[in-house]
Coordinates of C-alpha atoms in Angstrom, one line a residue:
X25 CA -60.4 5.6 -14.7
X26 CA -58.2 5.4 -18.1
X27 CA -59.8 6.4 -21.0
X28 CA -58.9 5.0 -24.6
X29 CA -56.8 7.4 -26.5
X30 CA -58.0 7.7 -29.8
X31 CA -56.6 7.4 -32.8
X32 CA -56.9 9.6 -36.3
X33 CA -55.8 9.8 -39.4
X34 CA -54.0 12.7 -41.0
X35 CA -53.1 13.3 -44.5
X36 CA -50.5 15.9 -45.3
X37 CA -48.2 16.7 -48.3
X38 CA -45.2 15.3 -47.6
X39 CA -41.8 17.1 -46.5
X40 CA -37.9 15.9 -47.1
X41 CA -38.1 14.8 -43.6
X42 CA -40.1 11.6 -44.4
X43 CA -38.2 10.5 -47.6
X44 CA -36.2 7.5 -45.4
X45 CA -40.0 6.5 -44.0
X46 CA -41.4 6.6 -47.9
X47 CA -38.5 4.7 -48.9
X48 CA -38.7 2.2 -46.3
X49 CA -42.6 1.7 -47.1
X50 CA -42.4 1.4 -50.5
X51 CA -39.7 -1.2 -50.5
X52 CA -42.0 -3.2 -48.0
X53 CA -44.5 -3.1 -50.6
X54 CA -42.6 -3.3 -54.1
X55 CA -39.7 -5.9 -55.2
X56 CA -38.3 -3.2 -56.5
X57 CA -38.8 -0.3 -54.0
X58 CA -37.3 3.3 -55.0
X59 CA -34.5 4.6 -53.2
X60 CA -34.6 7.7 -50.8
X61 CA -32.4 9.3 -53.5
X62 CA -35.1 8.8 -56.4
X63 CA -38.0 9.7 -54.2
X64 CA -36.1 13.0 -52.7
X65 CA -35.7 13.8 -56.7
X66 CA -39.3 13.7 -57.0
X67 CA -40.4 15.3 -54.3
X68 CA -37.9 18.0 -56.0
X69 CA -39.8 18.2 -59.3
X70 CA -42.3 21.2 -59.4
X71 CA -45.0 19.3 -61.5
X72 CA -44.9 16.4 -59.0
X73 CA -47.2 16.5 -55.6
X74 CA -46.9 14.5 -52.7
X75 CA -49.4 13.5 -49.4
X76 CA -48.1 11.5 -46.6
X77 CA -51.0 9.7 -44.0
X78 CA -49.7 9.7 -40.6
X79 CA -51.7 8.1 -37.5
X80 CA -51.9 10.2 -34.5
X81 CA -52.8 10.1 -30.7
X82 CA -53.9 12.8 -28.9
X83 CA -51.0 15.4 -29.6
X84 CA -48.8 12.7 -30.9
X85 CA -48.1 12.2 -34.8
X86 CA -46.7 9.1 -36.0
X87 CA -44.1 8.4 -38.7
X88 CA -45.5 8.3 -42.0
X89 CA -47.9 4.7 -42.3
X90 CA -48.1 5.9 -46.2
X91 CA -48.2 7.8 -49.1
X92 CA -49.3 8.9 -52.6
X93 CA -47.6 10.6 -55.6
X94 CA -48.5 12.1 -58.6
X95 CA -47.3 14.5 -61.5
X96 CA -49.1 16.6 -63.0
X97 CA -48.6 18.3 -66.3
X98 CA -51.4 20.9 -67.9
X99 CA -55.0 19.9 -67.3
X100 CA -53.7 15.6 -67.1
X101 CA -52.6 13.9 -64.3
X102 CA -50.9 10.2 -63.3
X103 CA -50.5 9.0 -60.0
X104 CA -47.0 7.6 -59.8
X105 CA -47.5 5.4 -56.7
X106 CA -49.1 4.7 -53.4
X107 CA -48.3 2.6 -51.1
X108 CA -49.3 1.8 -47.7
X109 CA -47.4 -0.6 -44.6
X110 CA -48.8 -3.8 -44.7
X111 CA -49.3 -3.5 -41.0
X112 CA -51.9 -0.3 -42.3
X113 CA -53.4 -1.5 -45.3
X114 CA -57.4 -3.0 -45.6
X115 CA -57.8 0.2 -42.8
X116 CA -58.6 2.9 -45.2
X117 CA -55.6 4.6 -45.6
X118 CA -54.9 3.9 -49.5
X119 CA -58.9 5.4 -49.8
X120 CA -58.0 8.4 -47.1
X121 CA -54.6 9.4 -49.6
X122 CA -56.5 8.8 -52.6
X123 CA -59.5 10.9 -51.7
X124 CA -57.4 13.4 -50.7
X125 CA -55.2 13.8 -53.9
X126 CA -57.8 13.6 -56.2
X127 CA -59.8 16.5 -54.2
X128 CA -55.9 18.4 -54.8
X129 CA -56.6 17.5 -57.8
X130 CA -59.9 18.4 -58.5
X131 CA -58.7 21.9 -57.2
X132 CA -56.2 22.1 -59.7
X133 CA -58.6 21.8 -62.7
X134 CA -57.3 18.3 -63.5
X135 CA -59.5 16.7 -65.9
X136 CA -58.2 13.2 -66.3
X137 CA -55.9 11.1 -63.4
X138 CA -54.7 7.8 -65.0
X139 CA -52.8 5.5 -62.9
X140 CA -51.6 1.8 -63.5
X141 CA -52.0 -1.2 -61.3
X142 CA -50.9 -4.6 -62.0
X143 CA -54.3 -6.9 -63.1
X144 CA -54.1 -9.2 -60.2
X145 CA -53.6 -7.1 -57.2
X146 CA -57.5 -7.5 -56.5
X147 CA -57.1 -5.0 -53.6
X148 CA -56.4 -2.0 -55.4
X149 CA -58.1 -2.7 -58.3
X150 CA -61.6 -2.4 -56.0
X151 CA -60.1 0.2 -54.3
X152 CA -59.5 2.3 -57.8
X153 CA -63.2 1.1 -59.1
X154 CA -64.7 2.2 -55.7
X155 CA -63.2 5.8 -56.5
X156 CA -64.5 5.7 -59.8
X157 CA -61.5 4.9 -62.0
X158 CA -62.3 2.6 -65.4
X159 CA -60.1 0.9 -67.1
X160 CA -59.0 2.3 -70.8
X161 CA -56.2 -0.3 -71.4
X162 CA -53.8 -2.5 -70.7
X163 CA -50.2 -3.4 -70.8
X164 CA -48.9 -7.2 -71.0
X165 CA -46.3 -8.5 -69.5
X166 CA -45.6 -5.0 -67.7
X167 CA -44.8 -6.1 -64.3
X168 CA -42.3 -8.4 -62.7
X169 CA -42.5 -10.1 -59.6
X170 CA -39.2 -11.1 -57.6
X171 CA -39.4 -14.4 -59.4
X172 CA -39.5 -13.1 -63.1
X173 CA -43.1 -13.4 -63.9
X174 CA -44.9 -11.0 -65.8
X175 CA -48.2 -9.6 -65.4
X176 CA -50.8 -7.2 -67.2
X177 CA -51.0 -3.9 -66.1
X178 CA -54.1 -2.0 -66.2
X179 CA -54.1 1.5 -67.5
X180 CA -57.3 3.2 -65.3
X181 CA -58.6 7.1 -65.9
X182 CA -61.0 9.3 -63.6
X183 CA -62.1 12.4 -64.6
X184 CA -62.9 14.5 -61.1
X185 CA -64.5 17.6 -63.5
X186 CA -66.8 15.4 -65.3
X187 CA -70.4 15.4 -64.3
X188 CA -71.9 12.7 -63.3
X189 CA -74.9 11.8 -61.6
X190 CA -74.7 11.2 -58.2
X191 CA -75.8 8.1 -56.4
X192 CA -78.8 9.1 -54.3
X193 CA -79.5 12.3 -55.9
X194 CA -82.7 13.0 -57.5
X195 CA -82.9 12.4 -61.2
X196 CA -81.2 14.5 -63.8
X197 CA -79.2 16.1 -61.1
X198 CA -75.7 16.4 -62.0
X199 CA -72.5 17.7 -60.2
X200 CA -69.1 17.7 -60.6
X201 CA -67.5 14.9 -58.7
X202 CA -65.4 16.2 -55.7
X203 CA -65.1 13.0 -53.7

């Protein structure tokens, strides 16, 4: 009999070795991707943290299937990018890196993550909601597709220390979120 081997996910912080697979992603997601050099020089920065999701089988791990970054810089932080092969995304991975980030994060006595995403990428703007992220403004004309056009980007803020009641919990009771 053959069993199925299953499959997990596993979110890491990212080493040198998988700059060429973050590169690679990132251009497959991006028109204008960033280059193993730029992405080795900020995996070099001391302010800037990094998480890589691999798939693995068993005893076998995968080659990076994406990853997150962000800098961080006294109690604020942004997220710089995440992306995700399209052959991965709508499976949870951007959620899994996110989640895991802003529990980093969270750790770190971060009060407020910001982040940017272009106003008609519907896909990671429920993703972001989902999370908890509201928008606080807006740049026009911010992005550029491969054809010239412009869109809005959104400027969206979490705060993982602020209370907040959480959904299912009894009335008045308040905790910090922790995702």
């Amino acid at each position: 009999m053959i069993f199925p081997l299953k499959t997990t996910s596993l979110v890491m912080p990212a080493a040198f070795a998988d700059i060429d697979d973050m590169a690679e992603i990132h251009n497959k997601c991006f028109s204008r991707g960033w280059t193993d050099s730029e992405l080795q020089a900020l995996l070099q920065d001391r302010l800037v943290e990094a998480f890589v999701l691999r798939r693995t089988t068993m005893r076998i791990t995968d080659k990076p299937v994406g990853f997150v970054l962000a800098r961080s810089v006294v109690d604020e932080a942004e997220i710089l990018t995440i992306a995700v092969d399209p052959d991965h995304q709508n499976s949870g991975a951007g959620k899994q890196l996110m989640q895991e980030m802003i529990r980093f994060l969270y750790g770190n006595r971060i009060a407020k993550l910001f982040l940017e995403v272009d106003a008609g990428n519907k896909a990671a703007l429920s993703l972001y909601q989902g999370l908890g992220f509201t928008k606080v403004g807006e740049r026009k004309g911010y992005y550029h597709n491969d054809k010239g056009q412009a869109s809005t980007a959104w400027i969206m803020q979490i705060e993982p220390l602020k209370k907040r009641r959480l959904p299912g919990s009894p009335e008045g009771e308040e905790k910090a979120s922790s995702l």
